[in-house]
Short mmCIF file of C-alpha atoms and ligand atoms in Angstrom, two decimals:
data_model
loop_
_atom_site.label_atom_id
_atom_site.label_comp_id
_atom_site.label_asym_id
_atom_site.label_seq_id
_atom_site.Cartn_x
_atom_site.Cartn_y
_atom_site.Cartn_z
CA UNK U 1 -3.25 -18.45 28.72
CA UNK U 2 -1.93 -17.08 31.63
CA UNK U 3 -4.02 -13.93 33.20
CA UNK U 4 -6.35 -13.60 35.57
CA UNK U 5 -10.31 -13.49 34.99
CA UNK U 6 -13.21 -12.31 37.16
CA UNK U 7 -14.75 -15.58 36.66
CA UNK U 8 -13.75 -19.38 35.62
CA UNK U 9 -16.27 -21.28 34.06
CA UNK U 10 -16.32 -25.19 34.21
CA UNK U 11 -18.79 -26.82 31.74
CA UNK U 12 -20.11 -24.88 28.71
CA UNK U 13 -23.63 -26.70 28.18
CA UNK U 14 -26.90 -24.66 28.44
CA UNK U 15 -26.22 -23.41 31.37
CA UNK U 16 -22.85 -22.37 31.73
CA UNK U 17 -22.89 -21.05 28.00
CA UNK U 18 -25.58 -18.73 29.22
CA UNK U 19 -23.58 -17.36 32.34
CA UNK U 20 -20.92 -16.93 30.45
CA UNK U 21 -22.35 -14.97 28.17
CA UNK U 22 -24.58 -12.94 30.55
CA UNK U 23 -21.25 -12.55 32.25
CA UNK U 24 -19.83 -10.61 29.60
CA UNK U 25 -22.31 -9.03 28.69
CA UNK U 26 -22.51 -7.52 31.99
CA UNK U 27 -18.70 -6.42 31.65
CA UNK U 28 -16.87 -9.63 34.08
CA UNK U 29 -13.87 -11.06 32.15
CA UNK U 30 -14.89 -14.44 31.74
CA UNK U 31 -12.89 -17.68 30.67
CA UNK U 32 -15.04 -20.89 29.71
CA UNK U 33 -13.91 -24.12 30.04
CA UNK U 34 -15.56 -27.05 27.91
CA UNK U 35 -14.11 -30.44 27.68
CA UNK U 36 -16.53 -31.25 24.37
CA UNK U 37 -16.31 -29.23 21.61
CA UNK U 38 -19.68 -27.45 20.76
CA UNK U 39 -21.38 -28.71 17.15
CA UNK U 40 -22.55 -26.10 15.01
CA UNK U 41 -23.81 -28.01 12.33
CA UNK U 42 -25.95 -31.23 11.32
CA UNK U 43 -27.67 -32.52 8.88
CA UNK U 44 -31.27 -30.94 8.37
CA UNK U 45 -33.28 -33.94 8.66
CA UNK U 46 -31.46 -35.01 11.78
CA UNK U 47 -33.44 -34.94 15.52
CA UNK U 48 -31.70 -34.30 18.54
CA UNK U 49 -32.96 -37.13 20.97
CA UNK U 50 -32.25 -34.18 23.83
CA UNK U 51 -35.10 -31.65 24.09
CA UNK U 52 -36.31 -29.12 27.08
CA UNK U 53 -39.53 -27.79 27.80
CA UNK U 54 -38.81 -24.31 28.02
CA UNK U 55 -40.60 -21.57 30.40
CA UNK U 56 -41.48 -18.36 29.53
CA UNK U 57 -38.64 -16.88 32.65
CA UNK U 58 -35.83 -19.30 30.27
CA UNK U 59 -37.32 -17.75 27.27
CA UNK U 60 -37.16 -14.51 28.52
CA UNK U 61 -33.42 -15.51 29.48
CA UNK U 62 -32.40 -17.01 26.06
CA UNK U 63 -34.27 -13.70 24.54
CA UNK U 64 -32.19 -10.80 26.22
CA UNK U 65 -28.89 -13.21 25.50
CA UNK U 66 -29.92 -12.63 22.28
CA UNK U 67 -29.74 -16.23 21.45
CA UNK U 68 -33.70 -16.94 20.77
CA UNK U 69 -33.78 -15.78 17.44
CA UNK U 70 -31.55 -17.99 16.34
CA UNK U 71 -32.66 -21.22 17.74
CA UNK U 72 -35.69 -23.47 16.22
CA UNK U 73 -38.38 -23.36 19.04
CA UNK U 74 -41.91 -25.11 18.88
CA UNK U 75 -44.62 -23.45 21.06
CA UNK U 76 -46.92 -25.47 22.56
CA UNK U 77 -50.48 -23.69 23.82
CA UNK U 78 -52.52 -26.91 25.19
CA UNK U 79 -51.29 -29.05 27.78
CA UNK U 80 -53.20 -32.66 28.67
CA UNK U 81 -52.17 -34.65 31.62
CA UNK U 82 -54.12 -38.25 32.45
CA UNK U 83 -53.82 -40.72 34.70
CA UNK U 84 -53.56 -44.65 32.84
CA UNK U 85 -55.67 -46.10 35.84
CA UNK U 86 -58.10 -43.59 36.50
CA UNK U 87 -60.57 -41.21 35.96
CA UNK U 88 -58.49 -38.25 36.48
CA UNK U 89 -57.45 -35.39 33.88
CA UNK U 90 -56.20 -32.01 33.71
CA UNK U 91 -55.91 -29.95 30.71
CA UNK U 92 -54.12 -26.29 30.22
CA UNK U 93 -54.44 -23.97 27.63
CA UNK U 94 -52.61 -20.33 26.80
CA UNK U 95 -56.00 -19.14 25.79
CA UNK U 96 -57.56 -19.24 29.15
CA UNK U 97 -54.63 -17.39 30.97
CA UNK U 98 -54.41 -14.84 28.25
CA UNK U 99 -50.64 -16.08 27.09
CA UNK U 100 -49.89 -17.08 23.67
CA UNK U 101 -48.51 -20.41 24.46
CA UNK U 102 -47.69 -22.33 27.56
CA UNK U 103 -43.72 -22.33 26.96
CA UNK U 104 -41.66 -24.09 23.86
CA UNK U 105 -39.93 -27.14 23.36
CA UNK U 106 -36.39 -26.91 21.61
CA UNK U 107 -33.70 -29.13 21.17
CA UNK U 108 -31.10 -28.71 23.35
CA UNK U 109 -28.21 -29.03 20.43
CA UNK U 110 -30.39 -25.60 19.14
CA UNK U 111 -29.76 -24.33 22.74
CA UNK U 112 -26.00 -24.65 23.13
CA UNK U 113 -25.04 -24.07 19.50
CA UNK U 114 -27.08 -20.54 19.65
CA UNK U 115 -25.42 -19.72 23.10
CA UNK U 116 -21.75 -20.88 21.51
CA UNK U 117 -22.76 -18.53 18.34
CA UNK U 118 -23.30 -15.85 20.71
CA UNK U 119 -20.33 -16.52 22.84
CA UNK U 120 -17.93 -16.51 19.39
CA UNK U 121 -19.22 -12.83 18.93
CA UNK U 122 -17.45 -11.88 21.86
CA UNK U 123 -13.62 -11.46 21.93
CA UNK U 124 -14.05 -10.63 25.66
CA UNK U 125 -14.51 -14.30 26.47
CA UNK U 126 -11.81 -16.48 26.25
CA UNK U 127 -12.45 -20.40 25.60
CA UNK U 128 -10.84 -23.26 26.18
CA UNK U 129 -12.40 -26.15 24.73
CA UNK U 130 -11.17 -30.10 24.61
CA UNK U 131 -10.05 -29.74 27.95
CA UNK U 132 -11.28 -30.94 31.72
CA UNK U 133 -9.97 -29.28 35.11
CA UNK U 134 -7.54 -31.87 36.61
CA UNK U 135 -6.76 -29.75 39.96
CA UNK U 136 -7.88 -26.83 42.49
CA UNK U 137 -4.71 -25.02 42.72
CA UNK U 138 -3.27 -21.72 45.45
CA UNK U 139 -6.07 -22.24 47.64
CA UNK U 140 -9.05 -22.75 45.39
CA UNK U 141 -8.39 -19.67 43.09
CA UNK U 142 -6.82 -21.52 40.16
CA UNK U 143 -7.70 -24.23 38.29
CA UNK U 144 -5.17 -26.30 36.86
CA UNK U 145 -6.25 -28.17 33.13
CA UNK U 146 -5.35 -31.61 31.74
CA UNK U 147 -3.07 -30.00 30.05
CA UNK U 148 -1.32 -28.47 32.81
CA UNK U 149 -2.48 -24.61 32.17
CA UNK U 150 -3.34 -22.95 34.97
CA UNK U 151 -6.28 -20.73 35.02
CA UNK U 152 -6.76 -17.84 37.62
CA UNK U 153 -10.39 -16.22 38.86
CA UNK U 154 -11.84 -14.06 41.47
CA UNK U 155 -15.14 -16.68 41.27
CA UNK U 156 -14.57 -20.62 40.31
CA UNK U 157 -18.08 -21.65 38.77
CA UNK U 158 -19.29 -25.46 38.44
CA UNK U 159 -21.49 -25.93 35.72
CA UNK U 160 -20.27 -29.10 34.70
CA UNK U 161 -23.52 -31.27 35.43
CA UNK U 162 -24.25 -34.33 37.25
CA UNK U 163 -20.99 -35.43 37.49
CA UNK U 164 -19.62 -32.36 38.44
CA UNK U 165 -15.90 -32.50 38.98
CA UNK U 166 -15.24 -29.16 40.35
CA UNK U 167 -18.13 -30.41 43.35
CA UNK U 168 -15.58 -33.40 43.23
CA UNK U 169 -12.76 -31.00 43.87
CA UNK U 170 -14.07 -28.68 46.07
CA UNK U 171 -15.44 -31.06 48.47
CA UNK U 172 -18.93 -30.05 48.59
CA UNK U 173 -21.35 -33.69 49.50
CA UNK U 174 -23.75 -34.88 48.06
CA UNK U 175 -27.22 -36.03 49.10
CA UNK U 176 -28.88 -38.30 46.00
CA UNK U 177 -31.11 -41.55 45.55
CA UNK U 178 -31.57 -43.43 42.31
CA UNK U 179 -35.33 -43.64 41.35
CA UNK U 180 -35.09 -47.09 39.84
CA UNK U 181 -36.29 -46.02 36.81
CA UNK U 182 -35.22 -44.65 33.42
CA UNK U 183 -35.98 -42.05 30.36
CA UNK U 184 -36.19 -43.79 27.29
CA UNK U 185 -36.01 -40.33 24.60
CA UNK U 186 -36.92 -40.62 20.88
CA UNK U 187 -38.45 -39.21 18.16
CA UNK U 188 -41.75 -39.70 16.95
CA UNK U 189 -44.34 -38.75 13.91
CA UNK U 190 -48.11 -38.88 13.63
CA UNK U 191 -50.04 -38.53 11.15
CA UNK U 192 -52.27 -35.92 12.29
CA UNK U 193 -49.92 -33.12 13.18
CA UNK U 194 -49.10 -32.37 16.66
CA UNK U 195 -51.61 -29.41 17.27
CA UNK U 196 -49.10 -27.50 19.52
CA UNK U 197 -50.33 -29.68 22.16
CA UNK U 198 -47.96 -31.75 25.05
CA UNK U 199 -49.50 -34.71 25.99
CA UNK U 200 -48.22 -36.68 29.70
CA UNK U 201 -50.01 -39.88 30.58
CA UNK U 202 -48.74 -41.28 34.04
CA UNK U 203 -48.56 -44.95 34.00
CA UNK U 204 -47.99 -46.95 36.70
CA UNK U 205 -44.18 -47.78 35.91
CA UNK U 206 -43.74 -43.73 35.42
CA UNK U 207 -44.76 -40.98 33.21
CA UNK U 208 -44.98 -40.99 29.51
CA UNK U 209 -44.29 -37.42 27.70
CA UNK U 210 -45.51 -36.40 24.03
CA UNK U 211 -43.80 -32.91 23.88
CA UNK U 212 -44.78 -31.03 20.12
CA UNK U 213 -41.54 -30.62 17.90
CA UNK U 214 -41.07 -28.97 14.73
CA UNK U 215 -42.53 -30.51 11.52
CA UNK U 216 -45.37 -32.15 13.30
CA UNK U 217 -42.98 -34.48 15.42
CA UNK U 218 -42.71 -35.61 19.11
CA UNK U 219 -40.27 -35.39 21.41
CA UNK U 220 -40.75 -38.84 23.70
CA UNK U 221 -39.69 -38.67 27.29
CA UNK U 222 -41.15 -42.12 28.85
CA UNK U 223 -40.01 -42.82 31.97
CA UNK U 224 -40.02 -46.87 32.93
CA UNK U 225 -38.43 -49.39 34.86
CA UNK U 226 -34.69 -50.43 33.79
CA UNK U 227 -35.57 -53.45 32.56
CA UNK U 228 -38.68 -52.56 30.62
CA UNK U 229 -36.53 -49.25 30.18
CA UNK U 230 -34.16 -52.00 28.17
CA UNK U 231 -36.50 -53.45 26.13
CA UNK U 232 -37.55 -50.57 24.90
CA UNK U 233 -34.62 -49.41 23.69
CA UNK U 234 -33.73 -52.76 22.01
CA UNK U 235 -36.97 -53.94 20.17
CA UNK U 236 -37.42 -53.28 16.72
CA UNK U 237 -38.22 -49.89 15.85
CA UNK U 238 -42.18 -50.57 14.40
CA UNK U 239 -42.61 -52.95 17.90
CA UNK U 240 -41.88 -49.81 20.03
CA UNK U 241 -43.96 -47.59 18.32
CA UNK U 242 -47.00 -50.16 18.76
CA UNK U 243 -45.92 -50.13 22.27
CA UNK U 244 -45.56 -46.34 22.33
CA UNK U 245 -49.18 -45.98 20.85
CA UNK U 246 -50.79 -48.08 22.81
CA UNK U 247 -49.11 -46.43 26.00
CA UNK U 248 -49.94 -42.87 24.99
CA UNK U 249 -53.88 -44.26 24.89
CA UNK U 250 -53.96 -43.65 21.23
CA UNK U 251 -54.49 -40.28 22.25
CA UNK U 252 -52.66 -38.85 19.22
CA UNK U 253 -52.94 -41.89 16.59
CA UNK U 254 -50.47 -44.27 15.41
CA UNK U 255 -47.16 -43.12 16.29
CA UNK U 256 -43.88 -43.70 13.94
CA UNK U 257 -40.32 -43.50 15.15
CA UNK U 258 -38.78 -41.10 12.74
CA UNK U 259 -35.13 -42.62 13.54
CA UNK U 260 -34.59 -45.80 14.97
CA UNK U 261 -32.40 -44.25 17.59
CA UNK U 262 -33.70 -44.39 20.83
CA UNK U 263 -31.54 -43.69 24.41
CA UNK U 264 -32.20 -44.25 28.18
CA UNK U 265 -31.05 -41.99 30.54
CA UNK U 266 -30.53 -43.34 34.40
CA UNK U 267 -32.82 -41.14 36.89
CA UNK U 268 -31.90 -40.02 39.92
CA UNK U 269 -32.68 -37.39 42.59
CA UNK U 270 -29.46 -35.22 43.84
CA UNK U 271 -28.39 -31.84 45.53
CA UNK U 272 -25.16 -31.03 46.59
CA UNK U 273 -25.32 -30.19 50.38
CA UNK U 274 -23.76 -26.88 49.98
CA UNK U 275 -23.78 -24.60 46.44
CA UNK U 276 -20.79 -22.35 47.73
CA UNK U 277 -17.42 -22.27 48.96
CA UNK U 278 -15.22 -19.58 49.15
CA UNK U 279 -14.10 -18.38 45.63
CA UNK U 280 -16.57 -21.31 44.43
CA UNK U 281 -20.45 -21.89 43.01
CA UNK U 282 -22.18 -24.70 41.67
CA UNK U 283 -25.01 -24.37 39.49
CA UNK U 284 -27.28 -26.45 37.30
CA UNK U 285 -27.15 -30.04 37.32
CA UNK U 286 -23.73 -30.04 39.42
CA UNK U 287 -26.38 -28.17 42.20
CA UNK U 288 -29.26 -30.33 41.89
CA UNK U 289 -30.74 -33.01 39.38
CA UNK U 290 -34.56 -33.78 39.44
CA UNK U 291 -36.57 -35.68 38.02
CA UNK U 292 -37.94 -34.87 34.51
CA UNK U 293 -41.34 -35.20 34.64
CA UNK U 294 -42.25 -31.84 34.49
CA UNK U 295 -39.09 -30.71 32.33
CA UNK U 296 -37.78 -28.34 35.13
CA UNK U 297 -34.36 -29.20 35.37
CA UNK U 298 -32.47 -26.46 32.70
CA UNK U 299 -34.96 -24.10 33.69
CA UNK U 300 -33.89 -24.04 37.04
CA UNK U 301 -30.13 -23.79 36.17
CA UNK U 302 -30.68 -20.99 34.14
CA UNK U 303 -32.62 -18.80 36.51
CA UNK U 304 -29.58 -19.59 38.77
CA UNK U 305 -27.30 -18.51 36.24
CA UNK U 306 -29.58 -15.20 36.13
CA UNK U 307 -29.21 -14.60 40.32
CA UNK U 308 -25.32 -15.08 40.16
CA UNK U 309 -25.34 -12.49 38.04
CA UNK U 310 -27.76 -10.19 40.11
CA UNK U 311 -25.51 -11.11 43.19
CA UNK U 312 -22.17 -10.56 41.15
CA UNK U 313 -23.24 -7.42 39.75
CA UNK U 314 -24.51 -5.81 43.26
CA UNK U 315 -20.86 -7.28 44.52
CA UNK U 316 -19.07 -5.47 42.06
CA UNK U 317 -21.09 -2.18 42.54
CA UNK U 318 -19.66 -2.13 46.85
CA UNK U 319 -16.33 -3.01 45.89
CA UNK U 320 -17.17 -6.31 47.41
CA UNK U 321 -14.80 -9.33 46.01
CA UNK U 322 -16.58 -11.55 43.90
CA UNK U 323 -15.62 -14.84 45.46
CA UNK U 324 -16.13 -13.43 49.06
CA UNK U 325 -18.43 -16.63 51.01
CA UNK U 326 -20.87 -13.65 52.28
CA UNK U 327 -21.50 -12.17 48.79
CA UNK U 328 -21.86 -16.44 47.73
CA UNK U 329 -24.14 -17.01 49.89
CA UNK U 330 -26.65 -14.49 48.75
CA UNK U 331 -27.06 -16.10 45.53
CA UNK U 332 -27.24 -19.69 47.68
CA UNK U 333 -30.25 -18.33 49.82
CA UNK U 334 -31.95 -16.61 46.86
CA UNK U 335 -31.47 -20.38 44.87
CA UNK U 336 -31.32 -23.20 47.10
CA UNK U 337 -34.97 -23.14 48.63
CA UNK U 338 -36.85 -22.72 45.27
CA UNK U 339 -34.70 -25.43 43.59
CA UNK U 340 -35.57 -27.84 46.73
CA UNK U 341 -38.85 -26.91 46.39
CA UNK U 342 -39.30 -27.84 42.91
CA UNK U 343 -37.58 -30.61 43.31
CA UNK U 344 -39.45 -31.99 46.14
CA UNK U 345 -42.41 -31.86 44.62
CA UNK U 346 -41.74 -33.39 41.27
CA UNK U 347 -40.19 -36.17 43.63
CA UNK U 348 -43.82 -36.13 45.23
CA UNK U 349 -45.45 -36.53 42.15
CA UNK U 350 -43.42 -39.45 41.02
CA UNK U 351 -43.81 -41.23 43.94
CA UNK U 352 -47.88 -40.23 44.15
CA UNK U 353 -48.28 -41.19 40.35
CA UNK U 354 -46.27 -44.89 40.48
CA UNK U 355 -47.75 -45.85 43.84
CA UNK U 356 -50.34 -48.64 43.70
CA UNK U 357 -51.54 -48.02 47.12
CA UNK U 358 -55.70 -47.75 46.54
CA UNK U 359 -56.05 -44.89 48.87
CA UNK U 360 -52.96 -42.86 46.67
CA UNK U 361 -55.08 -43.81 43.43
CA UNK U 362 -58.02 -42.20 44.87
CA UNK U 363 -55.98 -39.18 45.91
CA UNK U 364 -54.13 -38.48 42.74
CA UNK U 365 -57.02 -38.83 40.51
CA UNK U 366 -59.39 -36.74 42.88
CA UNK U 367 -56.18 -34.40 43.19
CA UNK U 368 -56.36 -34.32 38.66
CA UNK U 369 -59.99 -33.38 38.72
CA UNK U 370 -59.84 -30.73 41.16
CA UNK U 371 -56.88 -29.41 39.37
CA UNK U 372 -59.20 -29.31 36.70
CA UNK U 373 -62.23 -28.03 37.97
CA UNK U 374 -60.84 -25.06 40.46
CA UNK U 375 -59.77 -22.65 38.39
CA UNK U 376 -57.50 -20.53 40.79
CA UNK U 377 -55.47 -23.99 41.17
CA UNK U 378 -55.32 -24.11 37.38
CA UNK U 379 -54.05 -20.95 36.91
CA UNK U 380 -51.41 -22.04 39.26
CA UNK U 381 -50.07 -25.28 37.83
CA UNK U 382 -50.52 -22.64 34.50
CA UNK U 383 -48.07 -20.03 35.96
CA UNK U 384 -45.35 -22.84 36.91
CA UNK U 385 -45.14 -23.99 33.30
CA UNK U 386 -44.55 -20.65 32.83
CA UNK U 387 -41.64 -20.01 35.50
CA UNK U 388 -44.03 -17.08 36.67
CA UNK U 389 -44.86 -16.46 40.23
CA UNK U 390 -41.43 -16.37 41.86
CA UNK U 391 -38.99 -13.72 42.27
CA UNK U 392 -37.11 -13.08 38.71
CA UNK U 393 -33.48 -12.01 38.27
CA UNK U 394 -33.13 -9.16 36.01
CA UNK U 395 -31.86 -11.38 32.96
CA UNK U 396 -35.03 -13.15 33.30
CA UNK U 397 -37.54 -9.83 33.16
CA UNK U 398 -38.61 -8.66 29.89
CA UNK U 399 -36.71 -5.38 28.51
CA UNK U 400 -36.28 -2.95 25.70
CA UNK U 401 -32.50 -3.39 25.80
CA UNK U 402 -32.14 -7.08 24.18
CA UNK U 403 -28.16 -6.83 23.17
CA UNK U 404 -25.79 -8.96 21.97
C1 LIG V 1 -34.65 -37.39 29.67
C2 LIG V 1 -34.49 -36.00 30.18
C3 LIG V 1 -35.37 -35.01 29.78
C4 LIG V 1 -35.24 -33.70 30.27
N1 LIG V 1 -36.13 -32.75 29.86
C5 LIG V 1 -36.02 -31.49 30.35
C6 LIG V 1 -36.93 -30.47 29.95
O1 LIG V 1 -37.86 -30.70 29.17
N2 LIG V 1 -36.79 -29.21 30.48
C7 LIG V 1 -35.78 -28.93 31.37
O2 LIG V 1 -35.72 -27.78 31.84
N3 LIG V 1 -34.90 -29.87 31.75
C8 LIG V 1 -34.99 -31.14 31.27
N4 LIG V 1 -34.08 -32.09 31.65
C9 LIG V 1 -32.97 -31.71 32.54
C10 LIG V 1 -31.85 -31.01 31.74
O3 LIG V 1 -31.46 -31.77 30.63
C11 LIG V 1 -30.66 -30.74 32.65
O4 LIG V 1 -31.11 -30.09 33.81
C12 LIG V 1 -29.64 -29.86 31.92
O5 LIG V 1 -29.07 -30.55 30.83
C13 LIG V 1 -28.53 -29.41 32.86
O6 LIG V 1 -27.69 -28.52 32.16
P1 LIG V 1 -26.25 -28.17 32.72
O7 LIG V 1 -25.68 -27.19 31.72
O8 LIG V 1 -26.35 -27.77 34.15
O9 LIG V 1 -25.45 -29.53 32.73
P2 LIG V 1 -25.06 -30.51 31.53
O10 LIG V 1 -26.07 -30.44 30.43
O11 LIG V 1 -24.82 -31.84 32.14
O12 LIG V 1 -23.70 -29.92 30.95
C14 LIG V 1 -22.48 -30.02 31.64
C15 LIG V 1 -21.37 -29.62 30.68
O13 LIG V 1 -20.13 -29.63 31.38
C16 LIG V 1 -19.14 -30.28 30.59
N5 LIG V 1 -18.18 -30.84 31.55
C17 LIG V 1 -18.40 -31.82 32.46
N6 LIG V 1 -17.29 -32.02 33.21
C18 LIG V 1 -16.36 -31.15 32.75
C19 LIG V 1 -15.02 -30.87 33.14
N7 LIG V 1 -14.41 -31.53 34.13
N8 LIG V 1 -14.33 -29.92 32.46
C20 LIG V 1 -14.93 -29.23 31.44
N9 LIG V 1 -16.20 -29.46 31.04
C21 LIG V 1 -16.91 -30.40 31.70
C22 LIG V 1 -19.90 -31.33 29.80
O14 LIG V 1 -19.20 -31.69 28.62
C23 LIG V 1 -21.21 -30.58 29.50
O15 LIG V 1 -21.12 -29.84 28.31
C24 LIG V 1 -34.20 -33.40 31.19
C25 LIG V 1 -33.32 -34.40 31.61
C26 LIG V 1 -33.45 -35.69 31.11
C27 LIG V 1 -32.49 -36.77 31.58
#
């Protein structure tokens, strides 16, 4: 493979399948560069322990992609949140805001095998999968593989998470802080159905999240210490889900693990100091990381993948090149604030919710029932579960010309 492209993709997860297809679809020449190859298939009674809360904006996103349709989403319209050592509560519900549901929960294998589907359709984007980027070559406009290819582009992307090598590569810093705790995920069943509801209790070692599957399952997000974080993983499966019940308050019954499996994920708080460089962007996790206690984190990528595309396309229309530092930086002012924002305060809420400090109890819980009680601040905590009430790219507004 040895042209040029408009714009080199690193990491083909959620979102930089979705840019790349967006991309295209918007007419850029687009190569995308994965290092594990994408699974299509699995067994039907098979969970993926990775799921994502979904807004309406990524909805909206996946939708005009044309990659909804043919993913396995579960709405969910009632939301509760608790607090284990207190009196406070907050509940949501679609009904009250008008909106058929308060967002969906999907498995993110559904998400990147949809968005792979999608990408196969088009002979515009060319793929190169099995393989990392070993080098920044001429100046930062090529990347060299693993294998030694080297791959030219007006625009480098980074969308290879956490970890991001092309960050690595480029130089950019990196400002991050582990939260000593960590996600134990697994799948769960109750007897009495789900009732499209998401359940989050916050306990004092972190927040525990029920989020509705299909088939009357739960998704299980519980976020603990590392050692308790341990145990959790390692106990028998019927001793977790006695554990798992009696931490969820019995609010939904006696909950089973479907599959034994269960996984921890390390958290951490992390935003690279800068998300350009000339001929360079990060976005997604390789941009920032926070804290999934409100299941924000893939939303946010993708509505980043949505402005680069707003940016590139306005680029494109003044003859502007697309890796140019000034046309970059648009998309880093119209991204970097919000995604701060958000990530600030989910880092205030985890530190509000695992304090002990009496006065912070008080605070919180008082802060739950107001939540509760005044509507207008409702309504607001409503419209971010939404991804409403910020500035939308175009692939994130509703239109009559869903395509490809
Ligand atoms: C327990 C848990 C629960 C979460 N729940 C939610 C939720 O409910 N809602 C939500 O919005 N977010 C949630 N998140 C966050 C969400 O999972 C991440 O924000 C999201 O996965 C980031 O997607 P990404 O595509 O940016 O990066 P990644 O998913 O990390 O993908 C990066 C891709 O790049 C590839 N790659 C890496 N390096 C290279 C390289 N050198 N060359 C080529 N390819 C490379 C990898 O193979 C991978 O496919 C959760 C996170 C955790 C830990």
């Amino acid at each position: 493979m040895s042209e040029s492209f408009d714009i080199a993709i690193v990491g083909g997860s959620m979102v930089g399948a979705a840019l790349a297809l967006g991309a295209a679809r918007a007419g850029f020449r687009v190569v995308l560069i994965e290092r594990t190859k994408p699974v299509f298939h699995w067994p039907a009674d098979s969970h993926d322990l990775r799921v994502s809360a979904l807004t309406r904006a990524s909805e909206t996103i996946l939708r005009n992609l044309g990659t909804w349709a043919d993913m396995r989403v579960c709405a969910y319209e009632c939301m509760r949140v608790w607090d284990a050592r207190g009196f406070g509560e907050v509940a949501f519900d679609a009904a009250d805001i008008g909106e058929p549901n308060l967002g969906h929960v999907v498995e993110n294998r559904e998400i990147v095998a949809a968005l792979w589907r999608g990408i196969g359709q088009r002979s515009e984007i060319g793929v190169v999968i099995g393989q990392g980027v070993a080098a920044l070559e001429e100046d930062g406009s090529a990347l060299r593989l693993d294998d030694g290819r080297v791959l030219r582009a007006q625009l480098l992307v980074g969308a290879d998470g956490a970890r991001s090598r092309l960050r690595e590569l480029t130089g950019i810093g990196l400002i991050a802080r582990d939260y000593d705790q960590h996600a134990v995920v697994a799948t769960v069943r109750l007897a009495t159905g789900h009732r499209a509801t998401a359940w989050q209790r916050f306990l004092p070692e972190g927040p525990l999240a029920l989020l509705p599957l299909r088939d009357d399952l739960f998704s299980i997000v519980w976020s603990t210490t590392p050692v308790e974080a341990t145990t959790l993983v390692e106990v028998p499966p019927e001793d977790f889900a006695r554990r798992l019940t009696l931490a969820s308050e019995h609010c939904c019954g006696d909950l089973v693990l479907v599959d034994p499996q269960r996984v921890a994920f390390p958290l951490r708080l992390q935003r690279a100091t800068r998300y350009v460089h000339p001929g360079i962007a990060l976005l997604g996790d390789a941009a920032h990381v926070i804290h999934p206690l409100a299941g924000q984190g893939v939303n946010l990528g993708l509505l980043d993948a949505g402005v680069l595309l707003d940016v590139l396309g306005d680029a494109r229309s003044r003859g502007e090149p697309l890796g140019a530092l000034g046309v970059l930086r648009r998309y880093e002012r119209a991204r970097k604030g919000h995604n701060l924002a958000v990530q600030m305060t989910m880092d205030a809420f985890k530190h509000l919710f695992s304090n002990r400090n009496p006065a912070l109890y008080l605070a919180r819980n008082l802060g739950l029932g107001l939540a509760d009680r005044i509507v207008p601040l409702r309504r607001q905590f409503e419209r971010i579960a939404l991804g409403q009430g910020i500035e939308l790219p175009a692939l994130a507004q509703n239109r009559s010309d869903t395509c490809c």
